[in-house]
Structure formats: C-alpha cells, structure tokens
Amino acid sequence: MQHTSLKPADIRLLPGLFDKRRSLNRDYLLSLRVDNLLQNFLIEAGIGDQAWHLHPSSADPRDRGLDRHWGWETPGSLLRGHFLGHWMSAAAREIAATGDRALRVALDDVLLGLERCQQENGGEWVFATPRTYLDRLARGLSVWAPQYAIHKTLMGLVDVYRDLGDESALRIADRAADWILRWAASFDDDSFQAILDVETGGMLEVWADLLAITGDAKYTTLLGLYYRRSLFDPLLADEDVLTNMHANTSIPEILGAARAYEVTGEDKWRTAVLAYWNWAVPRRGTFCTGGQTSGEIWTPPFEFAARRGEKTQEHCTVYNMIRLADVIFRWTGETSCLDYIERNIFNGVLAQQHPRSGAVAYFLPLEGGAQKNWGSATEDFWCCHGTLVQAHTRHSQWAFYAAEDDALVIAQFIPSRAQVTVAAHVLDVRVELLETAMRVGPDANAGQAGARHRPDRWLARVTIRSDDGAAAPVRIRIPEWVAGEVGVQVSEGTSVSLADGFAHVGHRGGDTVVELSLPTALRSIPIPDEPKTVAFASGPVVLAGLVDHEPSLSARGSSPESILVPDNERQWTQWLLRYRTVGQARSIRFLPLHEIEDQRFSVYFPITDAQPAHA
C-alpha cells in the first residue's frame, strides 16, 4: 500500500526529547549571521567587501562580521558555500512547521543576498564555487566535489520553494540551471559520463524536483544527462555496487532516482532504487545502531567486526538512508523501513547531536573506549554539520503518513500532534508517551513492572478526535522490539485489531483514546560475523558502557542480558534508562548512546563463559 507524507504545517511536536533537540537546532540556525552565511557567495560575485550593504540599518561594519565561518567554509576551501544550502533547507522546514518569524526574516535576507550575487555574476551563476572548478573537473584535474557544493545551493532554493512557496527562490534556481544545462550539454556522452564518475552530488534530485515544479523540458534533458551508467546499469542487473565504495556519493543519486520515478513514472528509476535499498539493508545488515559504514565506506555484507573504529557511521549516510527508508515505505508500506528509521533516529540523528550544545559528531565511533568528536559552531562546517541541521527539522515528518485508503498512519512514537483532512473530514491525533525512559511529566509513578521499579514497557496514548463526528481509520505501528503481548485499552465503542505490524483502530467519530502497552526487554545484539561480541539495547535505544577500553564480560553460561541490572533508575518525576554490570571484575555503568556527551564509552563487548579475572 502506498503512503504520502503530511504537510509540515499539519504536525506539531509536543514537549519532550525530540522537541528539545529541534529547539536546540532552531536556536543554532538563528545564531548564524546572514553576512557570514553568504560570505563565500559575495566573494565569488566580487562584492565580498560590501556584505554590510545588505543591511543598511545595521551597525558600523567595522564592528560586524569578525566571526567569519571557517573550516570547510573558509574562503578558499574547495567546498566553500555548501553549508548555506543545508541552512536554507532547515530554515524553510522549521518556518513551514512552526511559523518562526525570526528565521523567516533571516531567510528573506539570504535570498536577497543570493539574488544580488546572481545579478553581479551575469544573471545565472549564483554559486560560491568558482566556475573554473568545473573546468578542472572536465579536464580530469584534481578538484574536490564542485557539483556537490553547487547541488547544496540548488537543494536549499528548491526546498524554500516547496516548503514556503517562495517564488524568488524558484527564480534563482531556474536561472542557475540554465548555466548548468549549457555546461553539461557541451560534452559528448562518454566525456560527461567520465565527469559523473568523479562526482555528481545530488543534482539528479534537484532536476526531478524542478521538473515536477515547472514542467520545463530542460529538466527532462538534465535528468537524461545525469543518468550515471556505471551506477544505475549494474543496479538494473541486480548487482552489488556498494561493497567498499564511498557511501554518500551514491545515496543522493539514488534519492534522485527515486524522485525521478515519482515525477516521470519511468520504471528504470524505481527498479534501481529498490535494488539499491535491498543491497544496502536487507542484503547487507547493519550495526546495532542502524548504521552501515566505516570511514564513509560501505561495509561488506554482514561483515562488520573488522570495520569498527573511530570513523564508524558517518552522519550524512544516516540522514540520507533515513530519507531512502522513507521512500521505500511510501512506495511499499514495508514496516521494516519504519523500524530502520526508528533505530537510526535514536542511535544516529540523536546520538550524533550534542544533547546540550546541539553540535554534530561527524562520525559515531564504535571502537572500544571511543569518544565522540564534536564540531564547533563556526570553525568546522563539515558535510555532516549540514545534514544535522536538516535532520532536526524533520522529526515530525517521520512521525505520520497518510495511506492511500485514507487511514492516518502513526509511524513513530514521537510526542506530536497531527491535524489533517481525511476523507473530507478534519482529524486531530495526539501521540503521547506516558511511561518510558524518556518520560518527564507531572507524574511518572511505577508502571506495570511493579510498585518499585522502572516500567518494563512503553505506554503510548493516542487521542483521536474528528471535528464533526466523522469516522476515520488510524493505524499505529507495532515496533519490531516489542517483547511480548501488546496490551490495548480503548474508549467504549472503538475497535482495535493487531495485524501486519499495526494496531488498526476503527475510529467511529467523536473522541477516542487508545492506550498501547508495548513490552520491552533488555536484549543483546551480536555482530553478525562475530556472534560472541554483543551490544545491548532497550527497545530501539542502544546502550553505551562507560569505559575507556573494550573489556570482556563474563556470562558464565547465562544469556548476555543477565550481565546487566537496572541502576540509578529514578529522579524526581523521571524514569532513567540506566544499567550496570554484575558478577564482573569491575562494575560498568550503561546509559543511552544518545545521552553520551564527552565520556569515553564502548557499545560492543566480547562475551566469555570464563570466570572474570580478579573477581
């Protein structure tokens, strides 16, 4: 069954973990000065010393602009300008979802600046990337990813138009596309294929989006030009093109192919996308976190033991694979895609954002005694810096879908509220978590684990209202991690059935309350090719042991889960997801991976049956 995403304005996050992380991200987006976001675009347009003229009412320019952006945004960096596209995409989505006026003012100033740069460049070129970089790319000379950086600007402009309907953003992108079309069409087919084999960025997705928006035939031409034979032809033949290849060069191309299918209906695009997903996830497996790369490279199928290191799980791949899982679910309705998204949200998107500063960790290290390496506000601007600011504006997008049979699907247990029109009737749905390790509220007394200890289940309350008493079906995902029988309590007169990975609610109109009790248990997750090395998880949440190395743990004939017992489980009105080891030479405390800040930690532990040394 096919599904569609809801409009950003139809969903609001409710207070809790996800809204807190979104708010951190929003504050960071707003903290960046427009002049600094535009610095490399202004320099490339030859007006870098006139940045303050964008704001005639601003303070004396001698007092401003000293906190320039550095790292990958340093003037002279080969990837300069890439971050602004991510910022525009994130700002547009935050504005569309929340109506943020301050961000809207900043975004309007950015668009004015880009229009000025485009005019100064002759009416088409708008990018911070020098055009000479594309000349070097065409000549086979060394240059770092100019199409990648160019794509980010186009992506940001397209997202501003799609989320906010801003015509100026569309005009800038459409004019810039004319330059790219002339350049791409100037090569014979083999020569341009050689260019694409060096790098393409996510250009394919932009062309598909612009074709859908404008209907202009030039974007059909660009889709044809950007069909990379060395990637798509083997996928059409169902060959593995991923193993030991750089991951995030091809995922954006596959997202482009997905969008091309949705716009054109050509089956070759769909076939390639489904083949890529099958080789990337079902036929490859994942780390316990949901990630699948190390050093930005795809792991071999089900061979992860030798790939754990300080550069495991690049954030860009996490975010873009979540986007791909979203595509596959919308096309096929496979609930495994929603489980994949959930794992990667908790143990990637959340785990790679600093819980207090909002900074990004480029990689999530899975070596023993690892430590997250956090980026800075203005000194780094890695690629993952960009995908992070986008990811934390999209939690609500992953929470709900509309099914083709007019059902509203609750895909993630993210505290949120959706107000949508279903079958010509307004449906108001509220999702709350009552008793979980993330619970903070006026009361969080003992749940069904007993009167003394932390609840051993997630209790989700779904409140459904229809404004005129009209009936509308609602489906609630039953996660893969559920350990036991799902409990259901519903308002009188409402039917609920469990089938196909969902709780199907027969909402008959008016007010309906559904409470789902989702039992969870501590579980161990082995590395496929090293089954005696395991990680621990509770529900979708991977746990991290606070150690500066990778010690062996002794199970002595019992299951690995028996090694851990609850620890430091309660404070004020909040249950905490904490564990500690027992029967070991040294006690180790565990907490959720997404709560780790600067502590050293290990996720995986070798398990032995031997008596622990020095016990």
PDB file of C-alpha atoms in Angstrom, residues 346-562:
ATOM      1  CA  PHE A 346      17.752   7.286  18.234  1.00  0.00           C
ATOM      2  CA  ASN A 347      21.237   5.922  17.585  1.00  0.00           C
ATOM      3  CA  GLY A 348      22.306   8.249  14.783  1.00  0.00           C
ATOM      4  CA  VAL A 349      20.441  11.536  14.472  1.00  0.00           C
ATOM      5  CA  LEU A 350      20.035  11.950  18.244  1.00  0.00           C
ATOM      6  CA  ALA A 351      23.293  10.216  19.185  1.00  0.00           C
ATOM      7  CA  GLN A 352      25.331  12.456  16.876  1.00  0.00           C
ATOM      8  CA  GLN A 353      23.892  15.709  18.212  1.00  0.00           C
ATOM      9  CA  HIS A 354      25.303  17.045  21.479  1.00  0.00           C
ATOM     10  CA  PRO A 355      22.402  16.971  23.983  1.00  0.00           C
ATOM     11  CA  ARG A 356      23.188  20.447  25.350  1.00  0.00           C
ATOM     12  CA  SER A 357      25.073  22.422  22.687  1.00  0.00           C
ATOM     13  CA  GLY A 358      23.441  20.915  19.593  1.00  0.00           C
ATOM     14  CA  ALA A 359      26.862  20.327  17.962  1.00  0.00           C
ATOM     15  CA  VAL A 360      27.389  17.490  15.497  1.00  0.00           C
ATOM     16  CA  ALA A 361      29.628  14.428  15.650  1.00  0.00           C
ATOM     17  CA  TYR A 362      30.784  13.715  12.085  1.00  0.00           C
ATOM     18  CA  PHE A 363      31.211  10.026  12.951  1.00  0.00           C
ATOM     19  CA  LEU A 364      29.813   7.800  15.683  1.00  0.00           C
ATOM     20  CA  PRO A 365      32.838   5.722  16.760  1.00  0.00           C
ATOM     21  CA  LEU A 366      32.158   2.097  17.694  1.00  0.00           C
ATOM     22  CA  GLU A 367      35.662   1.118  18.772  1.00  0.00           C
ATOM     23  CA  GLY A 368      36.322   0.257  22.394  1.00  0.00           C
ATOM     24  CA  GLY A 369      36.845   3.276  24.648  1.00  0.00           C
ATOM     25  CA  ALA A 370      35.582   5.647  21.971  1.00  0.00           C
ATOM     26  CA  GLN A 371      34.838   9.334  22.353  1.00  0.00           C
ATOM     27  CA  LYS A 372      32.570  11.482  20.218  1.00  0.00           C
ATOM     28  CA  ASN A 373      34.351  14.331  18.427  1.00  0.00           C
ATOM     29  CA  TRP A 374      32.022  17.325  18.446  1.00  0.00           C
ATOM     30  CA  GLY A 375      32.130  20.078  15.855  1.00  0.00           C
ATOM     31  CA  SER A 376      32.039  23.752  16.689  1.00  0.00           C
ATOM     32  CA  ALA A 377      29.507  26.450  15.841  1.00  0.00           C
ATOM     33  CA  THR A 378      31.614  28.260  13.218  1.00  0.00           C
ATOM     34  CA  GLU A 379      35.008  26.548  12.949  1.00  0.00           C
ATOM     35  CA  ASP A 380      34.292  23.300  11.075  1.00  0.00           C
ATOM     36  CA  PHE A 381      31.191  23.136   8.835  1.00  0.00           C
ATOM     37  CA  TRP A 382      31.704  19.529   7.842  1.00  0.00           C
ATOM     38  CA  CYS A 383      29.260  17.884   5.437  1.00  0.00           C
ATOM     39  CA  CYS A 384      27.594  16.246   8.455  1.00  0.00           C
ATOM     40  CA  HIS A 385      27.162  19.679  10.022  1.00  0.00           C
ATOM     41  CA  GLY A 386      24.782  20.368   7.152  1.00  0.00           C
ATOM     42  CA  THR A 387      22.795  17.134   7.307  1.00  0.00           C
ATOM     43  CA  LEU A 388      22.440  17.529  11.083  1.00  0.00           C
ATOM     44  CA  VAL A 389      20.687  20.903  10.862  1.00  0.00           C
ATOM     45  CA  GLN A 390      18.288  19.436   8.306  1.00  0.00           C
ATOM     46  CA  ALA A 391      17.625  16.241  10.259  1.00  0.00           C
ATOM     47  CA  HIS A 392      16.451  18.023  13.382  1.00  0.00           C
ATOM     48  CA  THR A 393      13.784  19.928  11.471  1.00  0.00           C
ATOM     49  CA  ARG A 394      12.246  16.684  10.203  1.00  0.00           C
ATOM     50  CA  HIS A 395      11.290  14.634  13.276  1.00  0.00           C
ATOM     51  CA  SER A 396       7.634  15.443  12.707  1.00  0.00           C
ATOM     52  CA  GLN A 397       7.850  14.365   9.049  1.00  0.00           C
ATOM     53  CA  TRP A 398       8.807  10.847  10.122  1.00  0.00           C
ATOM     54  CA  ALA A 399       6.035  10.568  12.720  1.00  0.00           C
ATOM     55  CA  PHE A 400       2.927  10.325  10.478  1.00  0.00           C
ATOM     56  CA  TYR A 401       1.890   9.240   6.975  1.00  0.00           C
ATOM     57  CA  ALA A 402      -1.382   9.236   5.056  1.00  0.00           C
ATOM     58  CA  ALA A 403      -2.252   5.889   3.449  1.00  0.00           C
ATOM     59  CA  GLU A 404      -3.977   5.566   0.100  1.00  0.00           C
ATOM     60  CA  ASP A 405      -7.060   4.075   1.833  1.00  0.00           C
ATOM     61  CA  ASP A 406      -7.462   7.356   3.782  1.00  0.00           C
ATOM     62  CA  ALA A 407      -6.010   5.928   7.001  1.00  0.00           C
ATOM     63  CA  LEU A 408      -3.657   8.037   9.098  1.00  0.00           C
ATOM     64  CA  VAL A 409      -0.524   6.054   9.995  1.00  0.00           C
ATOM     65  CA  ILE A 410       1.339   6.731  13.237  1.00  0.00           C
ATOM     66  CA  ALA A 411       4.813   5.619  12.231  1.00  0.00           C
ATOM     67  CA  GLN A 412       6.980   6.703  15.195  1.00  0.00           C
ATOM     68  CA  PHE A 413       6.351   7.192  18.893  1.00  0.00           C
ATOM     69  CA  ILE A 414       7.414  10.814  18.791  1.00  0.00           C
ATOM     70  CA  PRO A 415       5.269  13.041  21.038  1.00  0.00           C
ATOM     71  CA  SER A 416       3.386  15.068  18.467  1.00  0.00           C
ATOM     72  CA  ARG A 417       0.036  16.240  17.211  1.00  0.00           C
ATOM     73  CA  ALA A 418      -1.311  15.984  13.672  1.00  0.00           C
ATOM     74  CA  GLN A 419      -4.327  17.822  12.289  1.00  0.00           C
ATOM     75  CA  VAL A 420      -5.210  16.584   8.819  1.00  0.00           C
ATOM     76  CA  THR A 421      -8.146  16.294   6.477  1.00  0.00           C
ATOM     77  CA  VAL A 422      -9.077  12.671   5.851  1.00  0.00           C
ATOM     78  CA  ALA A 423     -11.961  11.823   3.526  1.00  0.00           C
ATOM     79  CA  ALA A 424     -13.098  15.472   3.675  1.00  0.00           C
ATOM     80  CA  HIS A 425     -13.147  15.484   7.488  1.00  0.00           C
ATOM     81  CA  VAL A 426     -10.694  17.099   9.909  1.00  0.00           C
ATOM     82  CA  LEU A 427      -8.872  14.569  12.081  1.00  0.00           C
ATOM     83  CA  ASP A 428      -6.929  15.632  15.183  1.00  0.00           C
ATOM     84  CA  VAL A 429      -4.498  12.993  16.509  1.00  0.00           C
ATOM     85  CA  ARG A 430      -2.275  13.398  19.548  1.00  0.00           C
ATOM     86  CA  VAL A 431       0.548  10.942  20.395  1.00  0.00           C
ATOM     87  CA  GLU A 432       1.975  10.921  23.917  1.00  0.00           C
ATOM     88  CA  LEU A 433       4.405   8.656  25.773  1.00  0.00           C
ATOM     89  CA  LEU A 434       3.285   8.115  29.343  1.00  0.00           C
ATOM     90  CA  GLU A 435       5.779   5.693  30.874  1.00  0.00           C
ATOM     91  CA  THR A 436       9.165   5.267  29.223  1.00  0.00           C
ATOM     92  CA  ALA A 437      12.770   6.031  29.989  1.00  0.00           C
ATOM     93  CA  MET A 438      12.164   9.388  28.273  1.00  0.00           C
ATOM     94  CA  ARG A 439       9.194  10.299  30.463  1.00  0.00           C
ATOM     95  CA  VAL A 440       9.175  13.722  32.127  1.00  0.00           C
ATOM     96  CA  GLY A 441       5.862  14.951  33.411  1.00  0.00           C
ATOM     97  CA  PRO A 442       3.733  15.839  36.417  1.00  0.00           C
ATOM     98  CA  ASP A 443       3.687  12.207  37.499  1.00  0.00           C
ATOM     99  CA  ALA A 444       5.637   9.140  36.458  1.00  0.00           C
ATOM    100  CA  ASN A 445       4.793   6.617  39.123  1.00  0.00           C
ATOM    101  CA  ALA A 446       5.567   2.951  38.846  1.00  0.00           C
ATOM    102  CA  GLY A 447       4.199   1.221  35.812  1.00  0.00           C
ATOM    103  CA  GLN A 448       3.461  -2.395  35.091  1.00  0.00           C
ATOM    104  CA  ALA A 449       6.930  -3.553  36.100  1.00  0.00           C
ATOM    105  CA  GLY A 450       5.711  -3.290  39.696  1.00  0.00           C
ATOM    106  CA  ALA A 451       5.496  -0.839  42.519  1.00  0.00           C
ATOM    107  CA  ARG A 452       9.232  -0.427  42.964  1.00  0.00           C
ATOM    108  CA  HIS A 453      10.992  -0.404  39.607  1.00  0.00           C
ATOM    109  CA  ARG A 454      11.102   1.290  36.231  1.00  0.00           C
ATOM    110  CA  PRO A 455       8.284   0.279  33.853  1.00  0.00           C
ATOM    111  CA  ASP A 456       9.283  -2.530  31.521  1.00  0.00           C
ATOM    112  CA  ARG A 457       7.166  -1.234  28.654  1.00  0.00           C
ATOM    113  CA  TRP A 458       6.358   1.874  26.667  1.00  0.00           C
ATOM    114  CA  LEU A 459       2.857   3.145  27.321  1.00  0.00           C
ATOM    115  CA  ALA A 460       1.635   5.209  24.388  1.00  0.00           C
ATOM    116  CA  ARG A 461      -1.597   7.163  24.466  1.00  0.00           C
ATOM    117  CA  VAL A 462      -3.187   8.127  21.152  1.00  0.00           C
ATOM    118  CA  THR A 463      -6.099  10.564  21.319  1.00  0.00           C
ATOM    119  CA  ILE A 464      -8.214  10.763  18.160  1.00  0.00           C
ATOM    120  CA  ARG A 465     -10.823  13.443  17.512  1.00  0.00           C
ATOM    121  CA  SER A 466     -12.892  14.255  14.472  1.00  0.00           C
ATOM    122  CA  ASP A 467     -14.357  17.720  14.328  1.00  0.00           C
ATOM    123  CA  ASP A 468     -17.794  16.611  13.165  1.00  0.00           C
ATOM    124  CA  GLY A 469     -18.001  13.089  14.494  1.00  0.00           C
ATOM    125  CA  ALA A 470     -16.887  11.555  11.187  1.00  0.00           C
ATOM    126  CA  ALA A 471     -15.119   8.199  11.271  1.00  0.00           C
ATOM    127  CA  ALA A 472     -11.550   7.857  10.019  1.00  0.00           C
ATOM    128  CA  PRO A 473      -9.235   4.825  10.272  1.00  0.00           C
ATOM    129  CA  VAL A 474      -5.935   5.132  12.171  1.00  0.00           C
ATOM    130  CA  ARG A 475      -3.047   2.632  12.147  1.00  0.00           C
ATOM    131  CA  ILE A 476      -0.363   2.571  14.842  1.00  0.00           C
ATOM    132  CA  ARG A 477       2.969   0.813  14.201  1.00  0.00           C
ATOM    133  CA  ILE A 478       3.895  -2.090  16.467  1.00  0.00           C
ATOM    134  CA  PRO A 479       7.711  -1.914  16.689  1.00  0.00           C
ATOM    135  CA  GLU A 480       9.987  -4.886  15.998  1.00  0.00           C
ATOM    136  CA  TRP A 481      11.466  -4.645  19.500  1.00  0.00           C
ATOM    137  CA  VAL A 482       8.206  -5.433  21.297  1.00  0.00           C
ATOM    138  CA  ALA A 483       8.924  -8.322  23.693  1.00  0.00           C
ATOM    139  CA  GLY A 484       5.634  -9.966  24.495  1.00  0.00           C
ATOM    140  CA  GLU A 485       1.934  -9.393  24.104  1.00  0.00           C
ATOM    141  CA  VAL A 486       0.785  -5.887  23.244  1.00  0.00           C
ATOM    142  CA  GLY A 487      -1.784  -4.513  25.658  1.00  0.00           C
ATOM    143  CA  VAL A 488      -4.645  -2.399  24.333  1.00  0.00           C
ATOM    144  CA  GLN A 489      -7.153  -0.210  26.139  1.00  0.00           C
ATOM    145  CA  VAL A 490      -9.659   1.792  24.129  1.00  0.00           C
ATOM    146  CA  SER A 491     -12.657   4.011  24.583  1.00  0.00           C
ATOM    147  CA  GLU A 492     -16.004   2.273  24.588  1.00  0.00           C
ATOM    148  CA  GLY A 493     -17.340   1.602  21.123  1.00  0.00           C
ATOM    149  CA  THR A 494     -13.921   1.600  19.428  1.00  0.00           C
ATOM    150  CA  SER A 495     -12.454  -1.498  17.824  1.00  0.00           C
ATOM    151  CA  VAL A 496      -8.734  -2.319  17.661  1.00  0.00           C
ATOM    152  CA  SER A 497      -7.124  -5.272  15.890  1.00  0.00           C
ATOM    153  CA  LEU A 498      -3.450  -6.226  15.643  1.00  0.00           C
ATOM    154  CA  ALA A 499      -2.279  -7.342  12.192  1.00  0.00           C
ATOM    155  CA  ASP A 500       0.526  -6.777   9.687  1.00  0.00           C
ATOM    156  CA  GLY A 501       2.681  -4.851  12.149  1.00  0.00           C
ATOM    157  CA  PHE A 502      -0.011  -2.318  13.100  1.00  0.00           C
ATOM    158  CA  ALA A 503      -2.755  -1.724  15.601  1.00  0.00           C
ATOM    159  CA  HIS A 504      -5.752  -0.947  13.390  1.00  0.00           C
ATOM    160  CA  VAL A 505      -8.102   1.478  15.133  1.00  0.00           C
ATOM    161  CA  GLY A 506     -11.691   1.608  13.916  1.00  0.00           C
ATOM    162  CA  HIS A 507     -12.358   5.213  14.896  1.00  0.00           C
ATOM    163  CA  ARG A 508     -16.094   5.843  14.588  1.00  0.00           C
ATOM    164  CA  GLY A 509     -16.053   9.582  15.150  1.00  0.00           C
ATOM    165  CA  GLY A 510     -16.018  11.875  18.133  1.00  0.00           C
ATOM    166  CA  ASP A 511     -13.311  11.378  20.765  1.00  0.00           C
ATOM    167  CA  THR A 512     -11.361   8.128  21.022  1.00  0.00           C
ATOM    168  CA  VAL A 513      -8.474   7.281  23.332  1.00  0.00           C
ATOM    169  CA  VAL A 514      -6.231   4.295  22.606  1.00  0.00           C
ATOM    170  CA  GLU A 515      -3.544   3.231  25.069  1.00  0.00           C
ATOM    171  CA  LEU A 516      -0.954   0.758  23.822  1.00  0.00           C
ATOM    172  CA  SER A 517       1.247  -1.081  26.282  1.00  0.00           C
ATOM    173  CA  LEU A 518       4.396  -2.119  24.385  1.00  0.00           C
ATOM    174  CA  PRO A 519       6.501  -4.523  26.475  1.00  0.00           C
ATOM    175  CA  THR A 520      10.227  -4.114  26.122  1.00  0.00           C
ATOM    176  CA  ALA A 521      13.189  -6.047  27.468  1.00  0.00           C
ATOM    177  CA  LEU A 522      16.916  -5.650  27.650  1.00  0.00           C
ATOM    178  CA  ARG A 523      18.374  -7.548  24.706  1.00  0.00           C
ATOM    179  CA  SER A 524      21.792  -8.291  23.263  1.00  0.00           C
ATOM    180  CA  ILE A 525      22.620  -7.709  19.594  1.00  0.00           C
ATOM    181  CA  PRO A 526      25.607  -9.676  18.241  1.00  0.00           C
ATOM    182  CA  ILE A 527      27.857  -8.616  15.382  1.00  0.00           C
ATOM    183  CA  PRO A 528      26.845 -10.959  12.532  1.00  0.00           C
ATOM    184  CA  ASP A 529      30.373 -12.216  11.828  1.00  0.00           C
ATOM    185  CA  GLU A 530      31.480 -12.215  15.487  1.00  0.00           C
ATOM    186  CA  PRO A 531      28.455 -13.523  17.407  1.00  0.00           C
ATOM    187  CA  LYS A 532      30.202 -13.562  20.798  1.00  0.00           C
ATOM    188  CA  THR A 533      30.659  -9.783  20.614  1.00  0.00           C
ATOM    189  CA  VAL A 534      27.418  -8.047  21.501  1.00  0.00           C
ATOM    190  CA  ALA A 535      25.814  -4.689  22.112  1.00  0.00           C
ATOM    191  CA  PHE A 536      22.896  -4.062  24.466  1.00  0.00           C
ATOM    192  CA  ALA A 537      19.634  -2.276  23.711  1.00  0.00           C
ATOM    193  CA  SER A 538      16.344  -1.497  25.382  1.00  0.00           C
ATOM    194  CA  GLY A 539      13.599  -1.031  22.831  1.00  0.00           C
ATOM    195  CA  PRO A 540      15.197   0.909  19.957  1.00  0.00           C
ATOM    196  CA  VAL A 541      17.757   2.558  22.254  1.00  0.00           C
ATOM    197  CA  VAL A 542      21.340   1.261  22.134  1.00  0.00           C
ATOM    198  CA  LEU A 543      23.204   1.429  25.449  1.00  0.00           C
ATOM    199  CA  ALA A 544      26.795   2.586  25.913  1.00  0.00           C
ATOM    200  CA  GLY A 545      29.090   1.326  28.675  1.00  0.00           C
ATOM    201  CA  LEU A 546      31.242   4.000  30.326  1.00  0.00           C
ATOM    202  CA  VAL A 547      34.733   2.551  29.864  1.00  0.00           C
ATOM    203  CA  ASP A 548      37.983   3.727  28.308  1.00  0.00           C
ATOM    204  CA  HIS A 549      38.670   0.358  26.627  1.00  0.00           C
ATOM    205  CA  GLU A 550      36.754  -2.726  25.485  1.00  0.00           C
ATOM    206  CA  PRO A 551      36.652  -5.223  28.370  1.00  0.00           C
ATOM    207  CA  SER A 552      35.365  -8.768  28.078  1.00  0.00           C
ATOM    208  CA  LEU A 553      32.248  -9.581  30.065  1.00  0.00           C
ATOM    209  CA  SER A 554      31.587 -12.979  31.614  1.00  0.00           C
ATOM    210  CA  ALA A 555      28.167 -14.575  31.151  1.00  0.00           C
ATOM    211  CA  ARG A 556      29.177 -17.974  32.665  1.00  0.00           C
ATOM    212  CA  GLY A 557      26.607 -19.963  30.741  1.00  0.00           C
ATOM    213  CA  SER A 558      23.793 -17.451  31.027  1.00  0.00           C
ATOM    214  CA  SER A 559      22.459 -15.117  28.376  1.00  0.00           C
ATOM    215  CA  PRO A 560      24.443 -11.893  27.866  1.00  0.00           C
ATOM    216  CA  GLU A 561      21.465  -9.837  29.077  1.00  0.00           C
ATOM    217  CA  SER A 562      21.840 -11.375  32.534  1.00  0.00           C
TER     218      SER A 562
END
